[in-house]
Coordinates of C-alpha atoms and ligand atoms in Angstrom, one line a residue:
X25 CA -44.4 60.3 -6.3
X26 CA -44.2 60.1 -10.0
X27 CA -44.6 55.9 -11.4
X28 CA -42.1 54.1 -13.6
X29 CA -43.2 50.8 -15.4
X30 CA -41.4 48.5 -17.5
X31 CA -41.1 44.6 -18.4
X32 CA -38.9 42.3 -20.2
X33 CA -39.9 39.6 -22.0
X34 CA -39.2 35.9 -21.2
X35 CA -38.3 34.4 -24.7
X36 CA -34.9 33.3 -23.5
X37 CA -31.6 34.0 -20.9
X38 CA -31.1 37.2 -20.4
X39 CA -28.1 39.3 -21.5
X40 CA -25.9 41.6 -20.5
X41 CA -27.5 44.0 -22.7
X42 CA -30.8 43.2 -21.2
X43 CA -28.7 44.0 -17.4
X44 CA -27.2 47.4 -18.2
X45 CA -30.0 48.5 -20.7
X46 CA -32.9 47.8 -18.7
X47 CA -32.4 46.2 -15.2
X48 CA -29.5 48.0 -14.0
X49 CA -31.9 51.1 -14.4
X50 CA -34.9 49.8 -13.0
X51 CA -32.3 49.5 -9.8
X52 CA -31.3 52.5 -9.6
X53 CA -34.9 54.5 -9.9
X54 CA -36.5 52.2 -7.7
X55 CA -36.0 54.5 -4.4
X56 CA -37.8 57.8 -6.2
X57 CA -40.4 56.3 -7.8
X58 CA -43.4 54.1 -7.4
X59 CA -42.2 51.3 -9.3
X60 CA -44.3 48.5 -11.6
X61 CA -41.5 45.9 -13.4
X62 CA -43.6 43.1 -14.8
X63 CA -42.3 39.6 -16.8
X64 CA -43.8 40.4 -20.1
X65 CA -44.8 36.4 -20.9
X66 CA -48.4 37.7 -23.2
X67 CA -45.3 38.8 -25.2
X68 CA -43.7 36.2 -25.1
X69 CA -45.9 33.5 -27.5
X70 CA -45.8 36.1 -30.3
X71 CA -42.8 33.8 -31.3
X72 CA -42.7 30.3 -31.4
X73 CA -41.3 28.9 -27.2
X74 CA -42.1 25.8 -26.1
X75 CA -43.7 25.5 -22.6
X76 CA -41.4 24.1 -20.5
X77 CA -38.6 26.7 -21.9
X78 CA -41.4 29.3 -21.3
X79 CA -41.8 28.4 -17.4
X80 CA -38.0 28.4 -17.0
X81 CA -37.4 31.5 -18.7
X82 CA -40.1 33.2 -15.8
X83 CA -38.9 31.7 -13.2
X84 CA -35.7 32.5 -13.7
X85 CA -36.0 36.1 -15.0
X86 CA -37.6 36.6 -11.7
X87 CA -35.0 35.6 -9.7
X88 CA -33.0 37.5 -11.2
X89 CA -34.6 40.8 -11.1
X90 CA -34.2 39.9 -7.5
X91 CA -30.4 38.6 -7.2
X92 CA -29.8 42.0 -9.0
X93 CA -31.3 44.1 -6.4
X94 CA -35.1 45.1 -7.1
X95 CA -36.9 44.9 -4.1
X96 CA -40.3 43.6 -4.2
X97 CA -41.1 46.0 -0.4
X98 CA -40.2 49.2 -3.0
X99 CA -41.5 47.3 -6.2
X100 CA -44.2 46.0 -7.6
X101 CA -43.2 42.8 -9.2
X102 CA -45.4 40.8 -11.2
X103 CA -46.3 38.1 -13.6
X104 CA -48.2 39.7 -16.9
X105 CA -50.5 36.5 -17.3
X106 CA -51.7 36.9 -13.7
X107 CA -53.0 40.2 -14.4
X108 CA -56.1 39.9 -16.8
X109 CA -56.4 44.1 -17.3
X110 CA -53.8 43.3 -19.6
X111 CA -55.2 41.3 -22.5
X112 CA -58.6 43.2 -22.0
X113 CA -56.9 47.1 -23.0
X114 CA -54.6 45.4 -24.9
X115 CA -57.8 44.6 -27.4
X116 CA -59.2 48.1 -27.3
X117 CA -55.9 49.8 -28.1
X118 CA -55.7 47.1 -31.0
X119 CA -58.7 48.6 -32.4
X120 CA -57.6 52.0 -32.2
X121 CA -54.3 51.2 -33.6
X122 CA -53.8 51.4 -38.1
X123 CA -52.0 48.9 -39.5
X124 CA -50.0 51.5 -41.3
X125 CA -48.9 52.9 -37.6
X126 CA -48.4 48.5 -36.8
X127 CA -46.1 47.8 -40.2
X128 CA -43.4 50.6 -39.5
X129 CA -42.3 49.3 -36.1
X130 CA -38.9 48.6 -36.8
X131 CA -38.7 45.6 -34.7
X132 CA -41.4 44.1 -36.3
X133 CA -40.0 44.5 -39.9
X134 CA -36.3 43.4 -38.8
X135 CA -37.9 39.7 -37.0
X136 CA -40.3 38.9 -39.5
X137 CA -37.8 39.4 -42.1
X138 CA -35.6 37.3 -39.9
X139 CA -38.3 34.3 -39.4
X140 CA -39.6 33.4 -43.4
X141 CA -42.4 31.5 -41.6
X142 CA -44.8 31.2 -38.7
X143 CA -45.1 34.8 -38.3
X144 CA -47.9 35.6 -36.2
X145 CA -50.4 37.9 -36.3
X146 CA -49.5 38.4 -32.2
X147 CA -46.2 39.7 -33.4
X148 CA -47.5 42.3 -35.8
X149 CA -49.9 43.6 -32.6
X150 CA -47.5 43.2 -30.1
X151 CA -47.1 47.0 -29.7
X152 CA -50.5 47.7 -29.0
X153 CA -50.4 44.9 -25.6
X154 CA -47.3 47.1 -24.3
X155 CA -49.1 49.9 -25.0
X156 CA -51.8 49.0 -22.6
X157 CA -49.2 47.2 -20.3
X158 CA -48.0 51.0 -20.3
X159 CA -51.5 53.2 -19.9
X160 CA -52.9 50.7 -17.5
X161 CA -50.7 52.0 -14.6
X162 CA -50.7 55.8 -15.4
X163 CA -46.6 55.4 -15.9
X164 CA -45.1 58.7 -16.1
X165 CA -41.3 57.1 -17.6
X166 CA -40.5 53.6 -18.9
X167 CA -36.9 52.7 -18.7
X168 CA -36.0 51.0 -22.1
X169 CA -33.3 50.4 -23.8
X170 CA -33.0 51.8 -27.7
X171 CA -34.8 49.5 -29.1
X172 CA -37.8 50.1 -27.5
X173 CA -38.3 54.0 -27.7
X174 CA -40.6 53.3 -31.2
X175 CA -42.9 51.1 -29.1
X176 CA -43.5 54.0 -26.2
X177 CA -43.7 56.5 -28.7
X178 CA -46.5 54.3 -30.3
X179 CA -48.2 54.3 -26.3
X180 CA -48.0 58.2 -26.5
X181 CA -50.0 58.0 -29.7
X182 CA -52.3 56.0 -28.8
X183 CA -53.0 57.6 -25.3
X184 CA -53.7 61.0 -27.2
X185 CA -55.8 58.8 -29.6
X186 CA -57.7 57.9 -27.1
X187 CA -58.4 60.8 -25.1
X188 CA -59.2 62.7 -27.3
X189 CA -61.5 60.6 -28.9
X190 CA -63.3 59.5 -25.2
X191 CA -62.2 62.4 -23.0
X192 CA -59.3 62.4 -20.6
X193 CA -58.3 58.8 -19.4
X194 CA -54.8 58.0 -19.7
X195 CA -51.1 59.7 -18.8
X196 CA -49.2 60.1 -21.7
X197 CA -45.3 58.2 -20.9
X198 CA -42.3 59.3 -22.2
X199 CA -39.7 56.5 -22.0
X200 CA -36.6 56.6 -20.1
X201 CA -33.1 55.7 -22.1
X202 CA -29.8 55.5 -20.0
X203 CA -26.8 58.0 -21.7
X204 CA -24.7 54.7 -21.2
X205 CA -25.4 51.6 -22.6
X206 CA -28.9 52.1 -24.1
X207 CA -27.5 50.0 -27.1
X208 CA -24.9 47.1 -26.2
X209 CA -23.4 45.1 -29.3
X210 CA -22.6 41.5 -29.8
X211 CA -19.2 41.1 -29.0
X212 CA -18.5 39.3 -32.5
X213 CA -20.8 41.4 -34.6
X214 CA -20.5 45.2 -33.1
X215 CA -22.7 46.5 -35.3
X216 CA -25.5 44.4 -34.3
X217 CA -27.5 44.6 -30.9
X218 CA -26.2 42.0 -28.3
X219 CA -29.7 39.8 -28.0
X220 CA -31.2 37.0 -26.8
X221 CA -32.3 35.6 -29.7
X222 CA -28.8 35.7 -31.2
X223 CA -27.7 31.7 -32.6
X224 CA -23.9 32.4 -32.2
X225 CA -23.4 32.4 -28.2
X226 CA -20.1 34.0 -28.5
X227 CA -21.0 37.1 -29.3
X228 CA -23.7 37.5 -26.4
X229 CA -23.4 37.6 -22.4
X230 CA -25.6 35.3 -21.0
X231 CA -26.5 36.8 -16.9
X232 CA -26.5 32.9 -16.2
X233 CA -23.2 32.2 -18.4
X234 CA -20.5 30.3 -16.6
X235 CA -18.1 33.3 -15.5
X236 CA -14.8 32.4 -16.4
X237 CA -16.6 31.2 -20.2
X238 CA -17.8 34.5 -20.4
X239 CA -14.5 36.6 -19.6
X240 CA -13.2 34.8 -22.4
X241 CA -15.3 35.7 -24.9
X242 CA -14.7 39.5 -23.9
X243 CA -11.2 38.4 -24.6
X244 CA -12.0 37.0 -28.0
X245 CA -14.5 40.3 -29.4
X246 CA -14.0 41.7 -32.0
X247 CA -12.1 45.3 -32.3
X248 CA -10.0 46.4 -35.4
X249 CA -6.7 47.3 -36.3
X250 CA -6.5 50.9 -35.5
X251 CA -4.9 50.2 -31.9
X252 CA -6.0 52.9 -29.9
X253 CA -8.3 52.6 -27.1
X254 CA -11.0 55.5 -27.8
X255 CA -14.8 56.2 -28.0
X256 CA -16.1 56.5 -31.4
X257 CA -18.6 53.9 -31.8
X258 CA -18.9 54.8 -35.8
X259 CA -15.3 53.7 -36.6
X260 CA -14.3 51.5 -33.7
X261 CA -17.9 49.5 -32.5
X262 CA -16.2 47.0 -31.0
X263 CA -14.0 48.9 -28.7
X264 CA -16.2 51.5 -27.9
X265 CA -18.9 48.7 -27.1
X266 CA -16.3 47.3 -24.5
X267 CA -15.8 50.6 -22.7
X268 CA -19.4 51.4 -22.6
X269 CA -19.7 47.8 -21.0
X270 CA -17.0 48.8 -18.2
X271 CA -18.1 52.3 -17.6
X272 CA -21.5 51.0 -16.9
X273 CA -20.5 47.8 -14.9
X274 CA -17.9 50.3 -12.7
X275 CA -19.5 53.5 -12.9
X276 CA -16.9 55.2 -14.1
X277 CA -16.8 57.5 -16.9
X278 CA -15.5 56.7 -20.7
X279 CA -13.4 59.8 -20.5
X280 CA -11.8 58.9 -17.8
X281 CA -11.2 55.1 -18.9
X282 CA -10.1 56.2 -22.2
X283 CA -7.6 58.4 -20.2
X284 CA -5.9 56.2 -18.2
X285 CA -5.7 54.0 -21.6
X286 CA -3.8 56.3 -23.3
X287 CA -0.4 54.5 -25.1
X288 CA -1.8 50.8 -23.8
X289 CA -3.3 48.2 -26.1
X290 CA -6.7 46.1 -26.6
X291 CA -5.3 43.1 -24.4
X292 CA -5.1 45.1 -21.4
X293 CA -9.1 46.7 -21.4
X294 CA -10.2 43.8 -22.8
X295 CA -8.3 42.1 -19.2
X296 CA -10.2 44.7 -17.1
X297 CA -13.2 44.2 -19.1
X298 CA -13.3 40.7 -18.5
X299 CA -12.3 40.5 -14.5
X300 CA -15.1 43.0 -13.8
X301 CA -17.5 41.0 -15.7
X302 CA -16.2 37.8 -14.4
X303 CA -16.7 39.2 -10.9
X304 CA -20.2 40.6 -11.8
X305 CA -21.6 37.3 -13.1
X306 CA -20.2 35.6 -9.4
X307 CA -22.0 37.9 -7.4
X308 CA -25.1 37.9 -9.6
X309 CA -25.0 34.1 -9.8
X310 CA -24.7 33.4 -6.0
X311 CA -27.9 35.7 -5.2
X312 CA -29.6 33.8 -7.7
X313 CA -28.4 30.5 -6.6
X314 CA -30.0 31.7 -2.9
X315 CA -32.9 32.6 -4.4
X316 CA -34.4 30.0 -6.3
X317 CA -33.3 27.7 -3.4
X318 CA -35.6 30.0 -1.0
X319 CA -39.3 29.7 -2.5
X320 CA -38.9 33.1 -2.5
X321 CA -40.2 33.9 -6.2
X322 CA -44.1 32.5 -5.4
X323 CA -44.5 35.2 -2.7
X324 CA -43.3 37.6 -4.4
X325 CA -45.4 36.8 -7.4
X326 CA -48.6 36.6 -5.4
X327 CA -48.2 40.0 -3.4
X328 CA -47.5 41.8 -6.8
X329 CA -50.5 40.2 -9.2
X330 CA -53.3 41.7 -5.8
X331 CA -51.5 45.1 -6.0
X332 CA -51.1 45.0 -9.9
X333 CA -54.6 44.0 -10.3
X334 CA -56.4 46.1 -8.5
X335 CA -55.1 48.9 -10.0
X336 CA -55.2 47.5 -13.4
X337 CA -59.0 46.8 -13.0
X338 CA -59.9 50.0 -11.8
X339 CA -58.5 51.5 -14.9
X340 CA -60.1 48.9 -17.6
X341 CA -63.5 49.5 -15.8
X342 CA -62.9 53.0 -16.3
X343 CA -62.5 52.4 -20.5
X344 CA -65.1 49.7 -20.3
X345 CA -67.4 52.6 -19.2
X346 CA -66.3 55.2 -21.9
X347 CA -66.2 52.7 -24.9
X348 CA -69.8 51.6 -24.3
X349 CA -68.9 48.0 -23.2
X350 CA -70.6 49.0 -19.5
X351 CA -74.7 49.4 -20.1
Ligands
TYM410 P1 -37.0 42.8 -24.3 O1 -37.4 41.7 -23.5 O2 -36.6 42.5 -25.7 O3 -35.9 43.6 -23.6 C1 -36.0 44.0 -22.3 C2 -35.3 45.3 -22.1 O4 -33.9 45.2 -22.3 C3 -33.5 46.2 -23.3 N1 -32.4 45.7 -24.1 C4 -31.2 46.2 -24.3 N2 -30.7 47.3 -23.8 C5 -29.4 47.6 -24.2 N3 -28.7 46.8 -25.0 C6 -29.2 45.7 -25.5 N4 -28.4 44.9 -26.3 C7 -30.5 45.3 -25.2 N5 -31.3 44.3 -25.5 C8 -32.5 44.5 -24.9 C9 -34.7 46.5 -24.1 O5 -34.7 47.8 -24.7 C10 -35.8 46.5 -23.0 O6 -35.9 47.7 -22.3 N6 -41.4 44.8 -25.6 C11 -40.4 44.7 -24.5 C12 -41.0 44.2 -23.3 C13 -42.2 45.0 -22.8 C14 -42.2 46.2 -22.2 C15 -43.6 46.5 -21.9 C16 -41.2 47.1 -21.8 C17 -43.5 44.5 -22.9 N7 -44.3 45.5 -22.4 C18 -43.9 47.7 -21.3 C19 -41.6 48.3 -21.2 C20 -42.9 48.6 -21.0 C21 -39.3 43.8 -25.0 O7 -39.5 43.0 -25.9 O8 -38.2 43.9 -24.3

């Protein structure tokens, strides 16, 4: 069975972009593949978060990779910090990464021109740790939305790098992008990525956002004046963001959407929009509720840090030998 590996980070509530980009995915693969989803919280200092926020965030990021369906008997399911592999490759591939390779991640230009103070050097190496978060498990695909293809190219790189520079140690990844939804928008800024660092909560889905709140502010995105309900994300972001929203939350094709659209208005898909994320939310929201009320998160935590760790060890004592750190 081929592995799949990926994480999200903990630096506030989750989104709907965060749902249908990443989690949604992990859900579906979770049957064919031995599956590793971690809570990426080493990642999640490289920005300023106080504690407390920080513990929420995990908690509830767990729980809701359960309420949305992963199962911890297919999937591994674990807390970064817990696993100490992590922080040790993340420091080798450091070293082996340039700071010319470092400065053109995208997402590191884009938030530290964002943030005019307080960035931290943690930011700036940030790809390296999910590049061993990565190589440590021998992924074969990492499910990712857009935004982080740069980053696993970056882990193919440096797996190359490093075998050939130390012989044959590491599987080279190749991330995994859904066709449909790899990119959600903020509803009030289409152009933009619906994130959960965005200050204007309008625009973004919270998982956690009081349902009936949130089908309003489907009602209230932005579209334009054009008036027909069609895919073409360069002239109409806005509307073709809200059908890429449904076809992912239904499963049903844009095509066929569009189709049955044709002669009706913006009030009427941005209706359907809304109920079927209002109904979403509810049933997301009542699993969660069950869940943090069970305890159930602890176990779950424990089980996944033994089976993530021992497989993460074997792999840094492996490098630990080949780098010359084992005498
Ligand atoms: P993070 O926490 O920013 O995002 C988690 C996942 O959600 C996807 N995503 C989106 N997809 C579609 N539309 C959006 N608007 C949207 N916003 C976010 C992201 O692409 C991502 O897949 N560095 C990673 C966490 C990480 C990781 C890893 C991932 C650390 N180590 C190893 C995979 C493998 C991050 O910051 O994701």
């Amino acid at each position: 069975m081929e592995t799949m590996l990926s994480g999200i980070k903990p630096t506030g509530r989750l989104t709907l972009g965060n749902y249908i980009g990443a989690i949604g995915e992990f859900i579906k693969y979770q049957d064919s593949y031995d599956m590793y989803i971690f809570i990426a919280n080493l990642h999640a200092i490289t920005v300023p978060i106080e504690a407390k926020e920080l513990r929420k965030n995990t908690k509830d990021l767990i729980a809701l990779y359960l309420a949305a369906g992963l199962d911890p008997e297919k999937v591994t399911i674990f807390l970064q910090s817990d696993v100490d592999a992590h922080a040790k490759l993340g420091w080798v591939l450091t070293c082996l990464s340039g700071f010319g390779e470092l400065s053109r991640m995208t997402q590191f230009k884009d938030k530290s021109q964002k943030q005019e103070s307080g960035i931290t050097a943690g930011l700036f190496t940030y790809p390296s740790l999910m590049a061993a978060d990565i190589l440590l498990y021998d992924a074969d695909y990492v499910p990712v939305g857009q935004d982080q293809t740069q980053h696993v190219e970056l882990t193919r790189d440096l797996a190359e790098r490093f075998n050939k520079r130390y012989s044959d140690t590491f599987r080279v990844p190749k991330p995994l992008v859904t066709k449909v939804g790899a990119k959600i928008y903020d509803l009030q800024n289409p152009e933009k990525k619906m994130s959960k660092s965005e200050a204007n909560p309008k625009g973004t889905i919270d998982l956690l956002d009081d349902p009936a709140a949130a089908r309003n502010k489907i009602k209230a995105a932005v579209t334009d004046s054009l008036g027909i309900v069609q895919y073409d994300p360069e002239n109409q972001p806005g509307v073709s963001n809200l059908l890429t929203i449904l076809s992912a939350l239904s499963s049903e094709p844009i095509d066929s959407i569009t189709a049955r659209y044709e002669g009706k208005g913006y009030g009427e898909l941005k209706k359907e929009v809304g109920d079927v994320v209002f109904d979403f939310l509810t049933e997301l929201q009542a699993r969660y509720n069950e869940i943090i009320k069970s305890g159930v998160v602890d176990k779950v935590l424990a089980e996944g840090a033994e089976k993530a760790s021992r497989i993460a060890n074997k792999k840094v004592r492996k490098v630990y030998k080949k780098v010359g750190f084992t005498i």
